[in-house]
PDB file of C-alpha atoms in Angstrom:
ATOM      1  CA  UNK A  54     233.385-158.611  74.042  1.00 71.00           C
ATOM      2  CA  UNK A  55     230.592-156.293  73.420  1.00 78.00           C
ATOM      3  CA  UNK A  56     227.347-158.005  72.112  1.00 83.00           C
ATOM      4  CA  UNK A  57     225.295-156.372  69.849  1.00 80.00           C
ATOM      5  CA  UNK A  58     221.744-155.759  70.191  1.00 88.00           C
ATOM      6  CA  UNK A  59     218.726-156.204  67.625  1.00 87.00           C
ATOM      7  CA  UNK A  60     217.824-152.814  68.036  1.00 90.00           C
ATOM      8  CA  UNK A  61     221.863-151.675  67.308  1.00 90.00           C
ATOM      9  CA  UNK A  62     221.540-154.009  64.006  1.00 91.00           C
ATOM     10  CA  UNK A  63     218.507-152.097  62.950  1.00 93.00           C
ATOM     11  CA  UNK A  64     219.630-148.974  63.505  1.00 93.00           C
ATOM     12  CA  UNK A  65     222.621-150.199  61.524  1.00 94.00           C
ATOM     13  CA  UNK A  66     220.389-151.304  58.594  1.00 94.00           C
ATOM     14  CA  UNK A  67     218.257-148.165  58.339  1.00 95.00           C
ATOM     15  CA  UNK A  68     221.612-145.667  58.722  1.00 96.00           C
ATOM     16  CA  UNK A  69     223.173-148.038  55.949  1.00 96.00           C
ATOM     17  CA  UNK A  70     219.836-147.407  54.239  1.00 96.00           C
ATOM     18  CA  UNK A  71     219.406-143.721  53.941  1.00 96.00           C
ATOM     19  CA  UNK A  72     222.772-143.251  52.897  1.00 96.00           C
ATOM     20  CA  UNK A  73     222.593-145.489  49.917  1.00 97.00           C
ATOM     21  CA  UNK A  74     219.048-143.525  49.137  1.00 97.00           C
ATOM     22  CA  UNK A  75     221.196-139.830  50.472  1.00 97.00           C
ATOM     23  CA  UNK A  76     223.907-141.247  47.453  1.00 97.00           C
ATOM     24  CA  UNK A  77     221.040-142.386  44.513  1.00 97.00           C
ATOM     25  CA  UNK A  78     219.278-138.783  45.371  1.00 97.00           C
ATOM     26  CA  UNK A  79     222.392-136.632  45.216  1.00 97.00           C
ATOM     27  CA  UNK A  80     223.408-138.523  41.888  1.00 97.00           C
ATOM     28  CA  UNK A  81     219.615-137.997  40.724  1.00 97.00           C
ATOM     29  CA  UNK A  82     219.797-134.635  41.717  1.00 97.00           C
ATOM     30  CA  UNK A  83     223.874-134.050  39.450  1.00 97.00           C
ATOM     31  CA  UNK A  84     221.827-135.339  36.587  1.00 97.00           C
ATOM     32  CA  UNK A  85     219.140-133.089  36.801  1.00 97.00           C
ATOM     33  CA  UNK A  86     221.226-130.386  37.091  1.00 97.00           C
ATOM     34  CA  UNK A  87     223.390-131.408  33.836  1.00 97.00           C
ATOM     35  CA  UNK A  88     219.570-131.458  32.072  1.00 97.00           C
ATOM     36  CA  UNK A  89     218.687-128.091  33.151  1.00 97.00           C
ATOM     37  CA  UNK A  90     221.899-126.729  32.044  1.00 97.00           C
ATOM     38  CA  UNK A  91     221.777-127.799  28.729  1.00 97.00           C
ATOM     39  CA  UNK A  92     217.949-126.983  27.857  1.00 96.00           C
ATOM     40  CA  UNK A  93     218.663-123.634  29.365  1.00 96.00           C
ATOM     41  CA  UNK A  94     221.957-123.595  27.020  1.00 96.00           C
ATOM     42  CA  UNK A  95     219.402-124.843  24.085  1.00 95.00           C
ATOM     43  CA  UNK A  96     216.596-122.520  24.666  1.00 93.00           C
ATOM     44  CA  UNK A  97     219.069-119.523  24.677  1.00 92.00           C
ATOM     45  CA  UNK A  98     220.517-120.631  21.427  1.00 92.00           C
ATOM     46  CA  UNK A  99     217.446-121.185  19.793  1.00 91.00           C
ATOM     47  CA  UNK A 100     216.287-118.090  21.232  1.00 90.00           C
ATOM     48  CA  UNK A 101     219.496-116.039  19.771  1.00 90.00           C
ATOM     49  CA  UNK A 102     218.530-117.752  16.113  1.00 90.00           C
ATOM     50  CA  UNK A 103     215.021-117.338  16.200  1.00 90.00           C
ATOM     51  CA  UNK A 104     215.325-113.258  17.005  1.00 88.00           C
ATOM     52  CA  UNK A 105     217.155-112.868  13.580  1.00 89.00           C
ATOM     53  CA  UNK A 106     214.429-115.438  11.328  1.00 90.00           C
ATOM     54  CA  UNK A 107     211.715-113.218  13.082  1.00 90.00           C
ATOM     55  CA  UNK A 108     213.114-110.160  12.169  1.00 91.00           C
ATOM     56  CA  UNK A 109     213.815-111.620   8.546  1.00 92.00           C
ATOM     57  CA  UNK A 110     209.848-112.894   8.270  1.00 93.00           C
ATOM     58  CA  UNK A 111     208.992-109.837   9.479  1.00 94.00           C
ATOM     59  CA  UNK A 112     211.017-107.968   7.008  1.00 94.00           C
ATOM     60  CA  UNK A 113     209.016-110.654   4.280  1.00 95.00           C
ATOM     61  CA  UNK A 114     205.655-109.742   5.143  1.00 95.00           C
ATOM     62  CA  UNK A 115     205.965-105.699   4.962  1.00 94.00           C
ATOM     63  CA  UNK A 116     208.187-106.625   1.490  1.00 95.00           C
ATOM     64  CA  UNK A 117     204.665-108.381   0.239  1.00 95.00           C
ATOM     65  CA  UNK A 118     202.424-105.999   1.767  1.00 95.00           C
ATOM     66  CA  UNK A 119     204.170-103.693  -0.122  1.00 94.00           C
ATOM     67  CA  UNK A 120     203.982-105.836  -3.557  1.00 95.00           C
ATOM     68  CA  UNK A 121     200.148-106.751  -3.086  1.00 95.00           C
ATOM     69  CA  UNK A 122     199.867-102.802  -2.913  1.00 94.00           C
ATOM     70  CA  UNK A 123     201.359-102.270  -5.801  1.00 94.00           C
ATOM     71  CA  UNK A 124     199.185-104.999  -7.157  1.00 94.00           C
ATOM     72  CA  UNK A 125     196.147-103.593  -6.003  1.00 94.00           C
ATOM     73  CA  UNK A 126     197.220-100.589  -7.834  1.00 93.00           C
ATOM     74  CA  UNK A 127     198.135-101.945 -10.996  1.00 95.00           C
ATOM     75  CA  UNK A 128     194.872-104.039 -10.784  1.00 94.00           C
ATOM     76  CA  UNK A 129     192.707-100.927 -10.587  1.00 93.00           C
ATOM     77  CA  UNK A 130     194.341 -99.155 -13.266  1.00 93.00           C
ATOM     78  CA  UNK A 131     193.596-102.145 -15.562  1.00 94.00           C
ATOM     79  CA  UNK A 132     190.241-101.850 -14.225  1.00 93.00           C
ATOM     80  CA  UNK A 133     190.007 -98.172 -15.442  1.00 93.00           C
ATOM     81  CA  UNK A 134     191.481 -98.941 -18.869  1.00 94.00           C
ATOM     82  CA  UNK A 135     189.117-101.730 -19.547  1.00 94.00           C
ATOM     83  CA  UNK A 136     186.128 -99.687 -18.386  1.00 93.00           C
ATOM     84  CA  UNK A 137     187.643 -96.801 -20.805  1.00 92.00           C
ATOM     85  CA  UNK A 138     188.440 -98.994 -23.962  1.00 92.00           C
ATOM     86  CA  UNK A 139     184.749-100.483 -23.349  1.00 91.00           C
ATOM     87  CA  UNK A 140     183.413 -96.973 -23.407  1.00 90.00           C
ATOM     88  CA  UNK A 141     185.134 -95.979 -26.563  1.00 89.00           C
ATOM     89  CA  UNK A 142     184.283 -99.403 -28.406  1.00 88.00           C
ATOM     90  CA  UNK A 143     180.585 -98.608 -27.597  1.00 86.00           C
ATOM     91  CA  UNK A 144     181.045 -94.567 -28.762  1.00 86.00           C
ATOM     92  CA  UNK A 145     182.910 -96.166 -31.855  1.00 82.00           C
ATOM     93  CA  UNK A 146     180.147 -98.840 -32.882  1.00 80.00           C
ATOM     94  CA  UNK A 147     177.145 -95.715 -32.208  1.00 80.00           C
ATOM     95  CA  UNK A 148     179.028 -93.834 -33.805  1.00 82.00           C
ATOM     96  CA  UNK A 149     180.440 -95.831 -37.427  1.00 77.00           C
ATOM     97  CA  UNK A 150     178.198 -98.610 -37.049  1.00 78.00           C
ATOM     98  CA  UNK A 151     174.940 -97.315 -38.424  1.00 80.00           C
ATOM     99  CA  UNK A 152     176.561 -95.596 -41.257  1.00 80.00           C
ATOM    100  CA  UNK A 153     178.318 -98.696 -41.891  1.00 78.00           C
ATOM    101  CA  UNK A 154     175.917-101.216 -42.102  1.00 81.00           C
ATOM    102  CA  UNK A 155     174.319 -98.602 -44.569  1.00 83.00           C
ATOM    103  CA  UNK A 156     177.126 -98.453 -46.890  1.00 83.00           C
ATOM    104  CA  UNK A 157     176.964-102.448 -46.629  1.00 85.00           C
ATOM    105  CA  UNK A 158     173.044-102.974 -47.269  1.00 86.00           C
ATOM    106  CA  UNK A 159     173.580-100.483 -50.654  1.00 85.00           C
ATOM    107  CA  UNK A 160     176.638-102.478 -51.584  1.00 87.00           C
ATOM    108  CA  UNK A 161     174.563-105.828 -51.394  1.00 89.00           C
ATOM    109  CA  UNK A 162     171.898-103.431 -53.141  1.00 87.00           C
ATOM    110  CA  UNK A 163     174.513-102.639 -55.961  1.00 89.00           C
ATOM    111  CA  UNK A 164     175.914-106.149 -56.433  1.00 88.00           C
ATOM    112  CA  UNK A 165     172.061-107.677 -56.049  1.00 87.00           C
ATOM    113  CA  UNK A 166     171.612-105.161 -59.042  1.00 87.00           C
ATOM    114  CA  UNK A 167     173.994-105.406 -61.118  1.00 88.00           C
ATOM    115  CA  UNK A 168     174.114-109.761 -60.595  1.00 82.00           C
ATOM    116  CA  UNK A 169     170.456-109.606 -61.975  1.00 67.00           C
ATOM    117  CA  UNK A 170     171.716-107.786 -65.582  1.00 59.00           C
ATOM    118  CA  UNK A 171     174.677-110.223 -66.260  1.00 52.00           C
ATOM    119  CA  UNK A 172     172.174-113.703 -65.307  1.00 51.00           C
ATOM    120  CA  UNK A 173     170.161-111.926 -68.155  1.00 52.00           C
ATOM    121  CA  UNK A 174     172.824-112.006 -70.877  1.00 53.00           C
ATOM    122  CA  UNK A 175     173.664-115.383 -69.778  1.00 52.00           C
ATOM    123  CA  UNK A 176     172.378-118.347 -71.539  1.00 55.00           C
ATOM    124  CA  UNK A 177     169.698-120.667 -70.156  1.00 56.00           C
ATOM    125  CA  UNK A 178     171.450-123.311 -67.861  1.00 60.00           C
ATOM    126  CA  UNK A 179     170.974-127.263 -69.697  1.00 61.00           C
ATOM    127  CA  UNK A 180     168.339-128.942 -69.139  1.00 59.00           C
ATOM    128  CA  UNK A 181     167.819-131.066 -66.361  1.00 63.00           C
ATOM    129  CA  UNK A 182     168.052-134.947 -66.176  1.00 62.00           C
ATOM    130  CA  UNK A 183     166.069-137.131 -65.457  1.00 61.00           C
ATOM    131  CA  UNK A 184     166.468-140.990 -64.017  1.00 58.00           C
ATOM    132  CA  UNK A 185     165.107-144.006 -65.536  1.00 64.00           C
ATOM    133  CA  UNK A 186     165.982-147.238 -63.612  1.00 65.00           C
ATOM    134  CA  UNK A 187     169.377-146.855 -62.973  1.00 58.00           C
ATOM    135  CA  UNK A 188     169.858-144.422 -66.352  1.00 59.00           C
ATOM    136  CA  UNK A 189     170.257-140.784 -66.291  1.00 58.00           C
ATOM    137  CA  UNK A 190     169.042-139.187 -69.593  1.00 58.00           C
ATOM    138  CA  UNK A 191     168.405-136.058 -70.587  1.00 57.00           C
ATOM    139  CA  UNK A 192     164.687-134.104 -70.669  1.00 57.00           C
ATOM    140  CA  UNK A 193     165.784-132.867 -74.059  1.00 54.00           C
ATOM    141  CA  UNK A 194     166.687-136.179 -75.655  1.00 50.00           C
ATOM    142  CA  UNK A 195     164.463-137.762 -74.822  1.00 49.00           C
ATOM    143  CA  UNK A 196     162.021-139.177 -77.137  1.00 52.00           C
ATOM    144  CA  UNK A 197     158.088-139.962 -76.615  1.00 51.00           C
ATOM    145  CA  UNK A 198     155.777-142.008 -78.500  1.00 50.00           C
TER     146      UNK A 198
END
């Protein structure tokens, strides 16, 4: 029989040792490897998607470049229209609106005039009323003493 030595059982122990730790490293190491696949399988799908929305935003911003251009465009022509029409309202009032107001003042003039001539024909308006304590009675009836 063959006795075994402390120093035999040790080595034993620490052999046993590192190849349980050897076994929990190489699974570790599987695992890692099934990770890396599949973000590297991710990242090139999300990179074969995003290529196609990038060139679609891309394609969106020139499209609204291009309408805020025409925009601009249209807003500046509006501009020059207003500035026009405010030009020819001010050339229209110089030039009617003297004349006008004229015509207007004689018409007053005329009606003024001729308003005077008929209050003339017209008889005197009634006599006015006067109020006694709750009474009304008229200046022309009335009687003094």
């Amino acid at each position: 029989m063959h006795t075994v030595s402390g120093g035999e059982v040790a080595g034993i122990l620490v052999a046993v040792f590192w190849a349980i730790l050897v076994s929990f490293l190489a699974v570790a190491l599987a695992r890692l490897a099934q990770t890396l696949k599949a973000t590297t399988k991710l990242v090139a799908d999300v990179t074969d998607q995003a290529v196609p929305l990038l060139a679609d935003a891309s394609s969106a911003v020139r499209s609204a470049q291009t309408q805020i251009d025409r925009v601009d465009a249209i807003a500046s022509d509006v501009q020059e229209v207003t500035s026009n029409a405010s030009a020819l309202s001010t050339t229209v009032a110089s030039t009617f609106g003297g004349p006008l107001v004229k015509v207007a003042a004689f018409g007053y003039g005329v009606r003024r005039a001729l308003g005077g001539r008929k209050q003339e024909d017209v008889p005197a308006k009634s006599p006015r009323r006067t109020v006694i304590v709750g009474r009304t009675v008229p200046t022309a009836r009335r009687k003094r003493k």
